[in-house]
CSV table of C-alpha atoms in Angstrom, one decimal:
chain,number,residue,atom,x,y,z
E,176,UNK,CA,0.0,0.0,0.0
E,177,UNK,CA,2.8,2.4,1.0
E,178,UNK,CA,4.5,2.1,-2.4
E,179,UNK,CA,1.3,2.8,-4.3
E,180,UNK,CA,0.8,6.0,-2.3
E,181,UNK,CA,4.4,6.9,-2.6
E,182,UNK,CA,4.2,6.6,-6.4
E,183,UNK,CA,1.6,9.4,-6.5
E,184,UNK,CA,4.3,12.0,-5.6
E,185,UNK,CA,6.8,11.4,-8.4
E,186,UNK,CA,3.8,10.9,-10.8
E,187,UNK,CA,2.6,14.4,-10.0
E,188,UNK,CA,6.1,15.8,-10.5
E,189,UNK,CA,6.2,14.0,-13.8
E,190,UNK,CA,2.8,15.4,-15.0
E,191,UNK,CA,3.7,19.0,-13.9
E,192,UNK,CA,7.1,18.7,-15.5
E,193,UNK,CA,5.6,17.6,-18.8
E,194,UNK,CA,3.0,20.4,-18.7
E,195,UNK,CA,5.7,23.0,-18.0
E,196,UNK,CA,8.3,21.8,-20.5
E,197,UNK,CA,8.4,18.4,-22.1
E,198,UNK,CA,12.1,18.8,-22.8
E,199,UNK,CA,13.4,18.5,-19.2
E,200,UNK,CA,15.6,15.5,-18.3
E,201,UNK,CA,14.0,15.5,-14.9
E,202,UNK,CA,10.8,14.3,-16.5
E,203,UNK,CA,12.5,11.0,-17.4
E,204,UNK,CA,13.8,10.5,-13.9
E,205,UNK,CA,10.3,11.2,-12.3
E,206,UNK,CA,8.8,8.7,-14.8
E,207,UNK,CA,11.4,6.1,-13.8
E,208,UNK,CA,10.8,6.6,-10.1
E,209,UNK,CA,7.1,6.3,-10.6
E,210,UNK,CA,7.4,3.0,-12.5
E,211,UNK,CA,9.8,1.5,-9.9
E,212,UNK,CA,7.4,2.3,-7.0
E,213,UNK,CA,4.5,0.9,-9.0
E,214,UNK,CA,6.4,-2.2,-9.7
E,215,UNK,CA,7.3,-2.6,-6.0
E,216,UNK,CA,3.6,-2.0,-5.1
E,217,UNK,CA,2.6,-4.8,-7.5
E,218,UNK,CA,5.1,-7.2,-6.1
E,219,UNK,CA,4.2,-6.7,-2.5
E,220,UNK,CA,0.5,-6.8,-3.3
E,221,UNK,CA,0.9,-10.1,-5.1
E,222,UNK,CA,2.9,-11.5,-2.2
E,223,UNK,CA,0.3,-10.5,0.3
E,224,UNK,CA,-2.6,-11.9,-1.7
E,225,UNK,CA,-0.7,-15.2,-2.5
E,226,UNK,CA,-2.2,-17.7,-4.9
E,227,UNK,CA,-1.7,-17.6,-8.6
E,228,UNK,CA,-0.8,-13.9,-8.6
E,229,UNK,CA,2.2,-14.5,-6.4
E,230,UNK,CA,3.3,-17.4,-8.6
E,231,UNK,CA,2.9,-15.3,-11.8
E,232,UNK,CA,4.9,-12.4,-10.3
E,233,UNK,CA,7.6,-14.9,-9.2
E,234,UNK,CA,7.9,-16.5,-12.6
E,235,UNK,CA,7.9,-13.0,-14.1
E,236,UNK,CA,10.7,-11.9,-11.9
E,237,UNK,CA,12.8,-15.0,-12.8
E,238,UNK,CA,12.1,-14.4,-16.5
E,239,UNK,CA,13.2,-10.8,-16.1
E,240,UNK,CA,16.5,-11.8,-14.4
E,241,UNK,CA,17.2,-14.4,-17.1
E,242,UNK,CA,16.4,-11.9,-19.8
E,243,UNK,CA,18.6,-9.1,-18.3
E,244,UNK,CA,21.4,-11.5,-17.4
E,245,UNK,CA,21.6,-13.7,-20.6
E,246,UNK,CA,19.2,-12.8,-23.4
E,247,UNK,CA,19.9,-9.1,-23.4
E,248,UNK,CA,23.7,-9.3,-23.5
E,249,UNK,CA,23.6,-12.0,-26.2
E,250,UNK,CA,21.3,-9.8,-28.2
E,251,UNK,CA,23.5,-6.7,-27.7
E,252,UNK,CA,26.6,-8.6,-28.7
E,253,UNK,CA,24.9,-10.0,-31.8
E,254,UNK,CA,23.8,-6.4,-32.7
E,255,UNK,CA,27.3,-5.1,-32.2
E,256,UNK,CA,28.7,-7.7,-34.7
E,257,UNK,CA,25.9,-6.7,-37.1
E,258,UNK,CA,26.7,-3.0,-36.7
E,259,UNK,CA,30.4,-3.6,-37.4
E,260,UNK,CA,29.5,-5.6,-40.6
E,261,UNK,CA,27.0,-3.1,-42.0
E,262,UNK,CA,28.4,0.3,-40.7
E,263,UNK,CA,32.1,-0.4,-40.5
E,264,UNK,CA,34.6,-0.4,-37.6
E,265,UNK,CA,34.1,2.9,-35.7
E,266,UNK,CA,34.1,3.5,-31.9
E,267,UNK,CA,30.4,4.4,-32.0
E,268,UNK,CA,29.5,1.1,-33.6
E,269,UNK,CA,31.1,-0.8,-30.8
E,270,UNK,CA,28.7,0.4,-28.1
E,271,UNK,CA,26.1,-2.4,-28.2
E,272,UNK,CA,28.9,-5.0,-28.3
E,273,UNK,CA,30.7,-3.4,-25.3
E,274,UNK,CA,27.4,-3.1,-23.4
E,275,UNK,CA,26.7,-6.8,-23.8
E,276,UNK,CA,30.1,-7.7,-22.6
E,277,UNK,CA,29.7,-5.4,-19.6
E,278,UNK,CA,26.5,-7.1,-18.6
E,279,UNK,CA,28.1,-10.5,-18.7
E,280,UNK,CA,30.9,-9.0,-16.5
E,281,UNK,CA,28.4,-7.9,-13.9
E,282,UNK,CA,26.7,-11.4,-14.0
E,283,UNK,CA,30.1,-13.0,-13.5
E,284,UNK,CA,30.9,-10.7,-10.7
E,285,UNK,CA,27.7,-11.6,-8.9
E,286,UNK,CA,28.4,-15.3,-9.4
E,287,UNK,CA,31.9,-14.8,-8.0
E,288,UNK,CA,30.5,-13.0,-4.9
E,289,UNK,CA,28.1,-15.8,-4.1
E,290,UNK,CA,31.0,-18.3,-4.1
E,291,UNK,CA,33.5,-16.1,-2.3
E,292,UNK,CA,31.5,-14.3,0.3
E,293,UNK,CA,33.2,-12.0,2.8
E,294,UNK,CA,33.0,-8.3,4.0
E,295,UNK,CA,35.4,-6.9,1.4
E,296,UNK,CA,34.2,-9.0,-1.5
E,297,UNK,CA,30.6,-8.1,-0.6
E,298,UNK,CA,31.4,-4.4,-0.4
E,299,UNK,CA,33.1,-4.4,-3.8
E,300,UNK,CA,30.6,-6.5,-5.6
E,301,UNK,CA,27.7,-4.8,-4.0
E,302,UNK,CA,29.1,-1.4,-5.1
E,303,UNK,CA,29.5,-2.7,-8.6
E,304,UNK,CA,25.9,-3.9,-8.6
E,305,UNK,CA,24.7,-0.5,-7.2
E,306,UNK,CA,26.5,1.4,-10.0
E,307,UNK,CA,25.1,-1.0,-12.6
E,308,UNK,CA,21.6,-0.7,-11.2
E,309,UNK,CA,21.7,3.1,-11.1
E,310,UNK,CA,23.0,3.3,-14.7
E,311,UNK,CA,20.3,0.8,-15.8
E,312,UNK,CA,17.6,2.8,-14.1
E,313,UNK,CA,18.7,6.0,-15.8
E,314,UNK,CA,19.0,4.3,-19.2
E,315,UNK,CA,15.5,2.7,-19.0
E,316,UNK,CA,14.0,6.0,-17.7
E,317,UNK,CA,15.5,8.0,-20.5
E,318,UNK,CA,14.6,5.4,-23.1
E,319,UNK,CA,11.0,5.2,-22.0
E,320,UNK,CA,10.7,9.0,-21.8
E,321,UNK,CA,12.3,9.4,-25.2
E,322,UNK,CA,9.4,7.2,-26.6
E,323,UNK,CA,6.9,9.3,-24.7
E,324,UNK,CA,8.3,12.6,-25.9
E,325,UNK,CA,8.3,11.4,-29.5
E,326,UNK,CA,4.7,10.3,-29.2
E,327,UNK,CA,3.1,13.5,-27.9
E,328,UNK,CA,3.1,17.2,-29.0
E,329,UNK,CA,2.1,19.2,-32.0
E,330,UNK,CA,2.3,17.5,-35.5
E,331,UNK,CA,1.2,20.4,-37.7
E,332,UNK,CA,0.9,24.2,-37.8
E,333,UNK,CA,4.6,24.9,-38.4
E,334,UNK,CA,6.1,27.9,-40.3
E,335,UNK,CA,9.5,26.4,-40.6
E,336,UNK,CA,10.9,22.9,-40.8
E,337,UNK,CA,14.5,22.4,-39.9
E,338,UNK,CA,16.2,19.1,-41.0
E,339,UNK,CA,19.3,18.3,-39.0
E,340,UNK,CA,22.2,16.9,-41.0
E,341,UNK,CA,23.9,13.6,-40.7
E,342,UNK,CA,27.0,12.1,-42.4
E,343,UNK,CA,27.2,11.8,-46.2
E,344,UNK,CA,28.8,9.1,-48.3
E,345,UNK,CA,31.0,11.3,-50.5
E,346,UNK,CA,28.3,13.6,-51.9
E,347,UNK,CA,25.5,11.1,-51.6
E,348,UNK,CA,22.6,11.2,-49.0
E,349,UNK,CA,22.7,7.9,-47.1
E,350,UNK,CA,19.5,6.2,-45.8
E,351,UNK,CA,19.8,7.7,-42.3
E,352,UNK,CA,19.8,11.2,-43.6
E,353,UNK,CA,17.2,10.4,-46.3
E,354,UNK,CA,14.8,9.3,-43.6
E,355,UNK,CA,15.1,12.8,-42.0
E,356,UNK,CA,14.6,14.5,-45.3
E,357,UNK,CA,11.6,12.4,-46.2
E,358,UNK,CA,10.0,13.2,-42.8
E,359,UNK,CA,10.7,16.9,-43.3
E,360,UNK,CA,9.2,16.7,-46.8
E,361,UNK,CA,6.1,15.0,-45.3
E,362,UNK,CA,5.7,17.9,-42.8
E,363,UNK,CA,6.3,20.5,-45.4
E,364,UNK,CA,3.7,19.1,-47.9
E,365,UNK,CA,1.2,18.8,-45.1
E,366,UNK,CA,1.6,22.4,-44.3
E,367,UNK,CA,1.3,23.4,-48.0
E,368,UNK,CA,-1.9,21.4,-48.3
E,369,UNK,CA,-3.3,23.4,-45.4
E,370,UNK,CA,-2.5,26.7,-47.0
E,371,UNK,CA,0.9,27.5,-45.4
E,372,UNK,CA,4.3,28.1,-47.2
E,373,UNK,CA,6.8,27.0,-44.6
E,374,UNK,CA,10.5,27.4,-45.0
E,375,UNK,CA,12.7,24.3,-45.2
E,376,UNK,CA,16.0,24.7,-43.5
E,377,UNK,CA,18.8,22.1,-44.2
E,378,UNK,CA,21.6,22.2,-41.7
E,379,UNK,CA,25.0,20.5,-41.8
E,380,UNK,CA,28.6,21.4,-42.5
E,381,UNK,CA,31.2,19.5,-44.5
E,382,UNK,CA,33.0,16.7,-42.8
E,383,UNK,CA,36.6,15.7,-43.6
E,384,UNK,CA,35.6,12.7,-45.7
E,385,UNK,CA,32.7,14.5,-47.5
E,386,UNK,CA,32.9,16.0,-51.0
E,387,UNK,CA,30.3,18.7,-50.3
E,388,UNK,CA,28.5,20.1,-47.2
E,389,UNK,CA,25.6,18.1,-45.8
E,390,UNK,CA,23.4,21.1,-46.4
E,391,UNK,CA,24.3,21.2,-50.1
E,392,UNK,CA,23.5,17.5,-50.6
E,393,UNK,CA,20.3,17.9,-48.7
E,394,UNK,CA,19.3,20.9,-50.8
E,395,UNK,CA,19.8,18.9,-54.0
E,396,UNK,CA,17.7,16.1,-52.5
E,397,UNK,CA,14.8,18.4,-51.9
E,398,UNK,CA,15.1,20.2,-55.3
E,399,UNK,CA,14.8,16.8,-57.0
E,400,UNK,CA,11.5,16.3,-55.1
E,401,UNK,CA,10.0,19.6,-56.4
E,402,UNK,CA,10.6,21.8,-53.4
E,403,UNK,CA,10.9,25.5,-54.6
E,404,UNK,CA,14.5,26.8,-54.3
E,405,UNK,CA,13.3,30.0,-52.7
E,406,UNK,CA,11.8,28.1,-49.8
E,407,UNK,CA,15.0,26.2,-49.0
E,408,UNK,CA,17.4,27.8,-46.4
E,409,UNK,CA,20.9,26.5,-46.4
E,410,UNK,CA,22.9,26.4,-43.2
E,411,UNK,CA,26.3,24.8,-44.0
E,412,UNK,CA,28.5,25.6,-41.0
E,413,UNK,CA,27.2,23.3,-38.2
E,414,UNK,CA,29.2,20.3,-37.1
E,415,UNK,CA,27.2,19.4,-34.0
E,416,UNK,CA,23.5,19.1,-33.1
E,417,UNK,CA,23.7,22.2,-30.9
E,418,UNK,CA,25.2,24.2,-33.8
E,419,UNK,CA,22.5,22.8,-36.1
E,420,UNK,CA,19.8,24.2,-33.9
E,421,UNK,CA,21.5,27.4,-33.0
E,422,UNK,CA,22.7,28.4,-36.5
E,423,UNK,CA,19.4,27.5,-38.1
E,424,UNK,CA,17.5,29.6,-35.6
E,425,UNK,CA,19.9,32.5,-36.3
E,426,UNK,CA,19.3,32.2,-40.1
E,427,UNK,CA,15.5,32.2,-39.6
E,428,UNK,CA,15.8,35.3,-37.3
E,429,UNK,CA,17.9,37.0,-39.9
E,430,UNK,CA,15.1,36.6,-42.4
E,431,UNK,CA,12.7,38.2,-40.0
E,432,UNK,CA,10.9,34.9,-39.4
E,433,UNK,CA,8.9,34.5,-36.3
E,434,UNK,CA,6.6,31.6,-35.8
E,435,UNK,CA,6.5,27.9,-34.9
E,436,UNK,CA,9.4,25.8,-35.9
E,437,UNK,CA,10.0,22.1,-35.9
E,438,UNK,CA,13.3,20.3,-36.2
E,439,UNK,CA,13.5,16.8,-37.8
E,440,UNK,CA,16.0,14.2,-36.8
E,441,UNK,CA,16.0,10.4,-36.3
E,442,UNK,CA,13.8,9.0,-33.6
E,443,UNK,CA,16.7,7.9,-31.3
E,444,UNK,CA,18.0,11.4,-31.4
E,445,UNK,CA,14.8,13.3,-30.6
E,446,UNK,CA,15.0,13.8,-26.9
E,447,UNK,CA,18.6,14.9,-26.8
E,448,UNK,CA,17.9,17.4,-29.5
E,449,UNK,CA,15.0,18.6,-27.5
E,450,UNK,CA,17.1,19.0,-24.4
E,451,UNK,CA,19.7,21.1,-26.5
E,452,UNK,CA,16.9,23.2,-27.9
E,453,UNK,CA,15.7,24.0,-24.4
E,454,UNK,CA,19.2,24.8,-23.3
E,455,UNK,CA,19.5,27.3,-26.2
E,456,UNK,CA,16.1,28.7,-25.2
E,457,UNK,CA,14.6,28.0,-28.6
E,458,UNK,CA,10.9,27.7,-29.2
E,459,UNK,CA,11.4,24.6,-31.3
E,460,UNK,CA,9.7,21.2,-31.2
E,461,UNK,CA,11.6,18.0,-32.3
E,462,UNK,CA,10.1,15.3,-34.4
E,463,UNK,CA,11.7,12.0,-35.2
E,464,UNK,CA,12.1,9.9,-38.4
E,465,UNK,CA,12.2,6.2,-38.5
E,466,UNK,CA,15.6,4.4,-38.2
E,467,UNK,CA,16.7,0.9,-39.3
E,468,UNK,CA,16.1,-1.5,-36.5
E,469,UNK,CA,19.6,-2.8,-36.2
E,470,UNK,CA,20.9,0.8,-35.7
E,471,UNK,CA,18.8,1.6,-32.7
E,472,UNK,CA,20.6,-0.2,-29.8
E,473,UNK,CA,24.0,1.5,-30.5
E,474,UNK,CA,22.2,4.8,-31.3
E,475,UNK,CA,20.3,4.8,-28.0
E,476,UNK,CA,23.4,3.9,-26.1
E,477,UNK,CA,25.3,6.8,-27.7
E,478,UNK,CA,22.4,9.2,-26.9
E,479,UNK,CA,22.3,8.0,-23.3
E,480,UNK,CA,26.0,8.6,-22.9
E,481,UNK,CA,25.6,12.1,-24.4
E,482,UNK,CA,22.7,12.9,-22.1
E,483,UNK,CA,24.7,11.9,-19.1
E,484,UNK,CA,27.4,14.4,-19.9
E,485,UNK,CA,24.7,17.1,-19.7
E,486,UNK,CA,24.8,16.9,-15.9
E,487,UNK,CA,27.7,14.5,-14.9
E,488,UNK,CA,28.3,16.0,-11.4
E,489,UNK,CA,24.8,15.3,-10.2
E,490,UNK,CA,24.8,11.6,-11.4
E,491,UNK,CA,28.4,11.1,-10.0
E,492,UNK,CA,27.5,12.4,-6.6
E,493,UNK,CA,24.2,10.5,-6.4
E,494,UNK,CA,25.9,7.2,-7.4
E,495,UNK,CA,28.8,7.9,-5.1
E,496,UNK,CA,26.6,8.5,-2.1
E,497,UNK,CA,24.7,5.2,-2.8
E,498,UNK,CA,28.0,3.3,-3.0
E,499,UNK,CA,29.4,4.9,0.1
E,500,UNK,CA,26.3,4.1,2.1
E,501,UNK,CA,26.5,0.4,0.9
E,502,UNK,CA,30.2,0.1,1.9
E,503,UNK,CA,29.6,1.6,5.3
E,504,UNK,CA,26.7,-0.7,6.0
E,505,UNK,CA,28.7,-3.8,4.7
E,506,UNK,CA,32.0,-3.1,6.5
E,507,UNK,CA,30.6,-1.3,9.5
């Protein structure tokens, strides 16, 4: 009962946070806390009632442990191998593989602790599990809220559509960037059908291995799909997402534009782009385009790491306090 009542408090913070600004990282944390308390309420309620509900919860818990300890890391490792084959050997493409190996490492450490129990071993292994649990909580919270953020909000009524750049293959638009452009085109055509004439901003500089700027290739892509040249705004300096948003907003302001804007990126990148837009104090919504399924695990892991760097001190202190409390209780 107490967990069910306690879940109301973070749930209220979550609702108020979403109403005030959907782009806050704190919304993801409040959502995660609410779900954890509701899960605890469900477990204790099932245990108190007994019968088939307790058995079902017990089997569900065992299935969850097996899934997290064995199925998930195997799937991540397989995805990592697939990423290396399809996308090439780059550090970013190693993330799912490394995450799978790290989970196996935690499982092995837990098994080692059960066979070699003792105050010091318990303190070390327990600290490792606390860190792993905290990181897992943050990851699941941010992942779930990213899905929530991408599912709510305005879908029409925009005066400008900003398409964020991604890497080119020479001077060619690859599938990842094409999905963003196609989503931007869909939004643009829907506004045209409703009587508006929105601007289409293509944003992206030139990388060291690219023949032209991303914005130039994106402009050509749109011209071939019958978008009028005078409605395309080229921003060809940005090399990061933050610069994409900032420089695009500056170009629109320089044209005397004032109105509702939407930025288009891939679905895995939506929430981090929204957080950056909030940091830049831009009145800009973010909408996501579909991404190839095999690309999502590594992409979400990369976004998670980038979001953690947004406020690393808070997360380090929180995790450190949890570990310190565990060590004191174990050794004291």
